[in-house]
Amino acid sequence: MKIKNKALLVIFEFGIPPYRTFLLEYFFKSFDRVKFIHNEERFGNFSVAGAAKSPNFRTIKEISFTYVNIFDILKSDVIVTTFNIRKIHTWIFCFFFPNKKWIFWGKGLGQSNNFVVRFLRKTLLKISKGFVVYTKEGKDKLITMGYPLSKVSIAYNTLKIANCELTNDEAKYFLYVGRLQKRKELEKVLYELQFIDTKFLIVGNGDLKDELLDLVDKYQIYAKVDFLPGVFEEDKLKKLFSNAIAYISPGAVGLGVVHSFAYGVPVMTSILNKNHGPEFSYLNDNNSFLYEDDLLSQMKLALSDEKTRQSKKKEAFRFYNENLSYQNVINAFEYQFNKLLNETNHTRS
């Protein structure tokens, strides 16, 4: 779909995530003029054509404001913003330009009962022309707030993985791939390795590595743990996942779920963790090994019950195929753009 003679402005809460490249390319193909406003936070200096870095001003409690040129808003026909209540620049301009075609994109509008937040939520819902939300749960919450069903589309937070496949090579190890961060709680896996005969492969970079190495030494589990630096090439990632018993992150899970499911590998994590990303909603007892506080029992189950593991593998890949294809994300935005285009044509007629 080509939207002729129209300009699109995309306002990011942080920097531009590299894994969004496929979507940004779609935006470029769909509009005659496209501009991306970002502050380079979190994702470093990754950039694409049309990107414009703006200064970011921090206050307290993660509240910040990135400069947005008002003329960019005035010259835009459609504005997509990655809505975050703590990032003021992603919503404040809606109040000054309520007649612009605003499309929100993110988890939702939150559930806080604070009076100010409730006022903002109610007003912004009225102003926005559409909402691209990450999950079905996010969509349902918007509907309960009174947001019209016709204005919501779901774009599961995902990646473009060209070599996705239900792998079925020999299961050799539990696997973690990603940044070595405290919130992942990998130390819990190292502790349990004292009581089970299996391997754990940790792939990633981060300041936590020295701490994890100290634990390997403390528990005397040298033969059970291997470390590899971060891997980003799809063929290498596929090879790593193809031999995985399960992708394991006792703490917060995020986009690692998508990579895991893309190769038919179940995820193992605790349902009690409060730091999970929206990708946690993709997990259930059919496609993952979920637990409250007994990690060891799930590790033993994954090792001893091959029938259960194979069933979860198939369900993991099925979920990816049906929900996490990058094309689904494009379809969610195409729905919003088509809707706005039809509204415009109807108004002119």
Coordinates of C-alpha atoms in Angstrom, one line a residue:
M1 CA 0.0 0.0 0.0
K2 CA 1.4 3.4 -1.0
I3 CA -0.1 6.5 0.7
K4 CA 0.7 9.2 -1.8
N5 CA 1.4 12.8 -0.9
K6 CA 1.4 12.1 2.8
A7 CA 4.0 12.6 5.5
L8 CA 4.6 10.3 8.5
L9 CA 6.2 11.3 11.8
V10 CA 7.3 8.6 14.2
I11 CA 8.2 9.6 17.8
F12 CA 10.2 7.1 19.8
E13 CA 10.3 7.0 23.5
F14 CA 14.0 6.0 23.5
G15 CA 16.4 5.4 20.6
I16 CA 15.6 3.4 17.5
P17 CA 15.6 -0.4 18.2
P18 CA 17.6 -2.2 15.5
Y19 CA 15.1 -5.0 15.5
R20 CA 12.5 -2.6 14.2
T21 CA 14.3 -2.2 10.8
F22 CA 11.7 -4.2 8.9
L23 CA 8.9 -2.0 10.1
L24 CA 10.8 1.3 9.4
E25 CA 11.4 0.0 5.9
Y26 CA 7.7 -0.6 5.5
F27 CA 7.0 3.0 6.7
F28 CA 9.4 4.3 4.1
K29 CA 7.6 2.4 1.3
S30 CA 4.2 3.5 2.5
F31 CA 4.6 7.3 2.8
D32 CA 6.2 9.9 0.5
R33 CA 8.0 11.5 3.5
V34 CA 9.0 9.9 6.8
K35 CA 10.9 11.2 9.8
F36 CA 11.9 9.3 13.0
I37 CA 12.5 11.4 16.2
H38 CA 14.6 9.6 18.8
N39 CA 17.0 10.4 21.7
E40 CA 19.6 7.5 21.2
E41 CA 18.8 6.2 24.6
R42 CA 19.0 2.4 25.2
F43 CA 19.9 1.5 21.7
G44 CA 23.0 3.6 21.2
N45 CA 23.8 5.3 17.9
F46 CA 21.9 2.9 15.7
S47 CA 20.2 4.9 13.0
V48 CA 18.3 4.7 9.7
A49 CA 17.4 7.0 6.9
G50 CA 15.0 9.6 8.1
A51 CA 16.2 9.4 11.7
A52 CA 16.7 12.6 13.6
K53 CA 18.4 12.5 17.0
S54 CA 17.0 15.1 19.5
P55 CA 18.3 16.2 22.9
N56 CA 16.7 14.5 25.9
F57 CA 16.0 16.2 29.2
R58 CA 15.7 14.0 32.3
T59 CA 13.8 14.8 35.5
I60 CA 13.0 12.2 38.2
K61 CA 11.7 8.7 38.4
E62 CA 12.5 7.9 34.7
I63 CA 10.5 10.9 33.6
S64 CA 12.1 12.6 30.6
F65 CA 11.3 14.8 27.7
T66 CA 12.9 14.6 24.2
Y67 CA 12.8 17.8 22.0
V68 CA 10.3 17.5 19.1
N69 CA 10.2 20.3 16.5
I70 CA 6.7 21.6 16.3
F71 CA 7.0 22.2 12.6
D72 CA 7.6 18.5 12.1
I73 CA 4.2 17.9 13.7
L74 CA 2.6 20.5 11.7
K75 CA 4.0 19.1 8.4
S76 CA 2.9 15.5 9.2
D77 CA -0.3 13.9 8.1
V78 CA 0.0 10.9 10.4
I79 CA 1.9 10.7 13.7
V80 CA 2.9 7.4 15.3
T81 CA 4.2 7.6 18.9
T82 CA 5.5 4.8 21.1
F83 CA 3.4 5.9 24.0
N84 CA 4.9 5.9 27.5
I85 CA 3.4 8.0 30.2
R86 CA 6.9 8.7 31.7
K87 CA 8.2 10.0 28.4
I88 CA 6.3 13.2 28.1
H89 CA 7.2 13.9 24.5
T90 CA 5.3 10.8 23.4
W91 CA 1.9 12.3 24.4
I92 CA 2.1 16.0 25.4
F93 CA 1.8 17.3 21.8
C94 CA -1.6 15.5 21.4
F95 CA -3.1 18.2 23.6
F96 CA -1.7 21.0 21.4
F97 CA -2.6 19.4 18.1
P98 CA -5.7 17.2 18.9
N99 CA -6.8 17.4 15.2
K100 CA -3.7 15.6 14.0
K101 CA -4.0 11.9 13.2
W102 CA -2.3 10.3 16.2
I103 CA -1.7 6.6 16.5
F104 CA -0.4 5.2 19.8
W105 CA 1.9 2.2 19.8
G106 CA 2.9 0.2 22.9
K107 CA 1.7 -1.8 25.9
G108 CA -1.4 0.3 26.6
L109 CA -2.2 3.3 28.8
G110 CA -1.5 1.7 32.2
Q111 CA -3.8 1.0 35.1
S112 CA -2.8 3.6 37.6
N113 CA -5.8 5.2 39.5
N114 CA -3.9 8.4 40.1
F115 CA -6.2 11.3 39.3
V116 CA -3.8 13.0 36.9
V117 CA -3.1 9.7 35.1
R118 CA -6.8 8.9 34.8
F119 CA -7.4 12.3 33.3
L120 CA -4.6 11.9 30.8
R121 CA -5.7 8.5 29.9
K122 CA -9.3 9.5 29.3
T123 CA -8.3 12.6 27.2
L124 CA -5.7 10.8 25.1
L125 CA -8.0 8.0 24.3
K126 CA -10.4 10.5 22.8
I127 CA -7.8 12.3 20.8
S128 CA -6.1 9.3 19.3
K129 CA -7.2 7.8 16.0
G130 CA -5.9 4.4 16.7
F131 CA -3.8 2.2 19.0
V132 CA -1.4 -0.5 18.0
V133 CA -1.0 -2.6 21.1
Y134 CA 1.6 -5.4 21.9
T135 CA -0.8 -8.1 23.2
K136 CA -4.4 -9.3 23.3
E137 CA -4.4 -8.5 27.0
G138 CA -3.4 -4.9 26.2
K139 CA -6.2 -4.8 23.7
D140 CA -8.8 -6.1 26.1
K141 CA -7.8 -3.5 28.7
L142 CA -8.3 -0.7 26.2
I143 CA -11.7 -2.1 25.4
T144 CA -12.7 -2.2 29.1
M145 CA -11.7 1.5 29.2
G146 CA -14.2 2.3 26.6
Y147 CA -11.8 2.4 23.6
P148 CA -13.6 1.4 20.3
L149 CA -12.7 -2.1 19.1
S150 CA -12.4 -0.7 15.6
K151 CA -9.5 1.5 16.6
V152 CA -7.3 -1.2 18.1
S153 CA -4.9 -3.6 16.3
I154 CA -2.5 -6.0 17.8
A155 CA 1.2 -6.1 16.8
Y156 CA 2.9 -8.6 19.0
N157 CA 6.4 -7.4 19.9
T158 CA 8.6 -9.5 17.7
L159 CA 11.6 -9.8 15.4
K160 CA 12.1 -10.6 11.8
I161 CA 13.7 -14.0 11.8
A162 CA 14.3 -15.2 8.2
N163 CA 15.4 -18.7 9.1
C164 CA 12.7 -19.7 11.6
E165 CA 12.1 -23.4 11.7
L166 CA 11.0 -26.2 14.2
T167 CA 14.5 -27.5 15.0
N168 CA 14.8 -31.0 16.4
D169 CA 18.5 -31.7 16.9
E170 CA 19.9 -33.5 19.9
A171 CA 19.1 -31.6 23.1
K172 CA 22.5 -30.9 24.8
Y173 CA 22.1 -28.0 27.2
F174 CA 19.9 -25.4 28.7
L175 CA 20.4 -22.1 27.0
Y176 CA 20.4 -18.4 27.8
V177 CA 21.0 -15.8 25.0
G178 CA 21.0 -12.1 25.8
R179 CA 22.5 -9.4 27.9
L180 CA 24.0 -10.6 31.2
Q181 CA 21.7 -8.5 33.5
K182 CA 20.8 -8.9 37.2
R183 CA 17.1 -8.9 36.4
K184 CA 17.5 -12.2 34.4
E185 CA 18.4 -13.9 37.7
L186 CA 20.8 -16.4 36.1
E187 CA 22.4 -17.0 39.4
K188 CA 19.4 -19.2 40.3
V189 CA 20.3 -21.6 37.4
L190 CA 23.9 -21.8 38.6
Y191 CA 22.8 -22.7 42.1
E192 CA 20.5 -25.5 40.9
L193 CA 23.2 -27.0 38.6
Q194 CA 24.8 -28.4 41.8
F195 CA 21.9 -30.9 42.1
I196 CA 21.4 -31.9 38.5
D197 CA 23.6 -33.4 35.8
T198 CA 23.2 -31.1 32.7
K199 CA 25.0 -28.3 30.9
F200 CA 24.1 -24.6 30.8
L201 CA 25.3 -22.5 27.9
I202 CA 25.3 -18.7 28.5
V203 CA 25.6 -16.6 25.4
G204 CA 25.9 -12.8 25.9
N205 CA 27.9 -9.8 27.1
G206 CA 27.5 -7.7 30.2
D207 CA 29.0 -6.6 33.5
L208 CA 27.4 -9.5 35.3
K209 CA 29.8 -12.0 33.8
D210 CA 32.5 -11.7 36.5
E211 CA 29.8 -12.3 39.2
L212 CA 28.5 -15.4 37.4
L213 CA 32.1 -16.7 37.0
D214 CA 32.5 -16.3 40.8
L215 CA 29.4 -18.4 41.4
V216 CA 30.6 -21.1 39.0
D217 CA 33.8 -21.2 41.2
K218 CA 31.9 -21.2 44.4
Y219 CA 29.6 -24.0 43.4
Q220 CA 32.4 -26.0 41.7
I221 CA 30.4 -26.5 38.5
Y222 CA 33.1 -25.7 35.9
A223 CA 32.2 -28.7 33.7
K224 CA 28.5 -27.7 33.6
V225 CA 28.7 -24.1 32.5
D226 CA 30.1 -22.6 29.2
F227 CA 30.2 -18.9 28.3
L228 CA 30.1 -17.5 24.8
P229 CA 30.2 -13.8 23.7
G230 CA 27.1 -12.2 22.3
V231 CA 25.9 -13.8 19.0
F232 CA 23.7 -11.8 16.5
E233 CA 24.0 -13.7 13.2
E234 CA 20.8 -15.7 12.5
D235 CA 22.6 -18.8 11.3
K236 CA 24.7 -19.0 14.4
L237 CA 21.7 -18.3 16.7
K238 CA 19.7 -21.1 14.9
K239 CA 22.5 -23.5 15.6
L240 CA 22.7 -22.6 19.3
F241 CA 18.9 -22.9 19.7
S242 CA 18.7 -26.2 17.8
N243 CA 20.6 -28.0 20.5
A244 CA 18.8 -26.4 23.4
I245 CA 16.6 -28.3 25.9
A246 CA 14.9 -25.0 26.8
Y247 CA 15.7 -21.3 26.8
I248 CA 16.0 -20.4 30.5
S249 CA 15.7 -17.1 32.2
P250 CA 14.4 -17.3 35.8
G251 CA 14.0 -13.6 35.9
A252 CA 12.6 -11.2 33.4
V253 CA 12.0 -12.5 29.9
G254 CA 11.8 -10.3 26.8
L255 CA 12.5 -10.7 23.1
G256 CA 14.5 -13.8 23.8
V257 CA 11.1 -15.5 23.9
V258 CA 10.6 -14.7 20.2
H259 CA 14.0 -16.1 19.2
S260 CA 13.3 -19.2 21.2
F261 CA 9.9 -19.8 19.8
A262 CA 11.1 -19.1 16.2
Y263 CA 13.2 -22.3 16.5
G264 CA 10.7 -24.3 18.5
V265 CA 12.4 -24.1 21.8
P266 CA 10.2 -23.8 25.0
V267 CA 11.0 -21.1 27.6
M268 CA 11.6 -21.7 31.3
T269 CA 10.8 -18.9 33.7
S270 CA 9.1 -18.0 36.9
I271 CA 5.5 -16.6 36.8
L272 CA 6.2 -14.6 39.9
N273 CA 8.7 -12.2 38.4
K274 CA 7.3 -8.7 38.1
N275 CA 9.9 -7.4 35.6
H276 CA 8.8 -9.5 32.6
G277 CA 8.4 -7.7 29.3
P278 CA 5.1 -8.0 27.3
E279 CA 6.6 -11.1 25.7
F280 CA 5.8 -13.0 28.9
S281 CA 2.1 -13.0 27.8
Y282 CA 3.1 -15.4 24.9
L283 CA 4.0 -18.1 27.4
N284 CA 1.6 -20.8 28.7
D285 CA 1.8 -24.3 30.1
N286 CA 1.5 -25.7 26.6
N287 CA 4.6 -24.0 25.1
S288 CA 6.8 -23.3 28.1
F289 CA 8.1 -24.6 31.5
L290 CA 6.5 -22.2 34.0
Y291 CA 6.9 -22.4 37.7
E292 CA 6.5 -20.3 40.9
D293 CA 9.6 -20.9 42.9
D294 CA 10.8 -24.5 42.1
L295 CA 13.1 -24.1 39.2
L296 CA 14.9 -27.4 39.8
S297 CA 11.7 -29.5 39.3
Q298 CA 11.1 -27.9 35.9
M299 CA 14.7 -28.5 34.9
K300 CA 14.4 -32.2 35.8
L301 CA 11.0 -32.4 34.0
A302 CA 12.5 -31.0 30.8
L303 CA 15.4 -33.5 31.0
S304 CA 13.4 -36.6 31.9
D305 CA 10.1 -36.2 30.0
E306 CA 10.9 -36.1 26.3
K307 CA 7.3 -36.4 25.3
T308 CA 6.3 -33.3 27.2
R309 CA 9.3 -31.4 25.9
Q310 CA 8.5 -32.3 22.3
S311 CA 4.9 -31.2 22.8
K312 CA 6.0 -27.9 24.2
K313 CA 8.4 -27.4 21.3
K314 CA 5.7 -27.9 18.7
E315 CA 3.4 -25.5 20.6
A316 CA 6.1 -22.9 20.9
F317 CA 6.7 -23.0 17.1
R318 CA 3.0 -23.0 16.4
F319 CA 2.6 -19.8 18.5
Y320 CA 5.4 -18.1 16.6
N321 CA 4.0 -19.1 13.2
E322 CA 0.5 -17.8 14.1
N323 CA 1.3 -14.7 16.1
L324 CA 4.9 -13.6 15.9
S325 CA 5.6 -13.3 12.2
Y326 CA 6.9 -9.8 11.3
Q327 CA 4.2 -9.6 8.7
N328 CA 1.6 -9.5 11.5
V329 CA 3.2 -6.2 12.8
I330 CA 3.0 -4.7 9.3
N331 CA -0.6 -5.8 9.0
A332 CA -1.5 -4.1 12.3
F333 CA -0.1 -0.8 11.0
E334 CA -1.6 -1.2 7.6
Y335 CA -5.0 -1.6 9.2
Q336 CA -4.5 1.7 11.0
F337 CA -3.3 3.5 7.9
N338 CA -6.1 2.1 5.7
K339 CA -8.6 3.2 8.3
L340 CA -7.3 6.8 8.4
L341 CA -7.1 6.9 4.6
N342 CA -10.8 5.8 4.3
E343 CA -11.8 8.3 6.9
T344 CA -10.1 11.1 4.9
N345 CA -11.6 10.0 1.6
H346 CA -15.1 9.8 3.2
T347 CA -14.7 13.3 4.7
R348 CA -13.7 14.7 1.3
S349 CA -16.6 13.1 -0.5

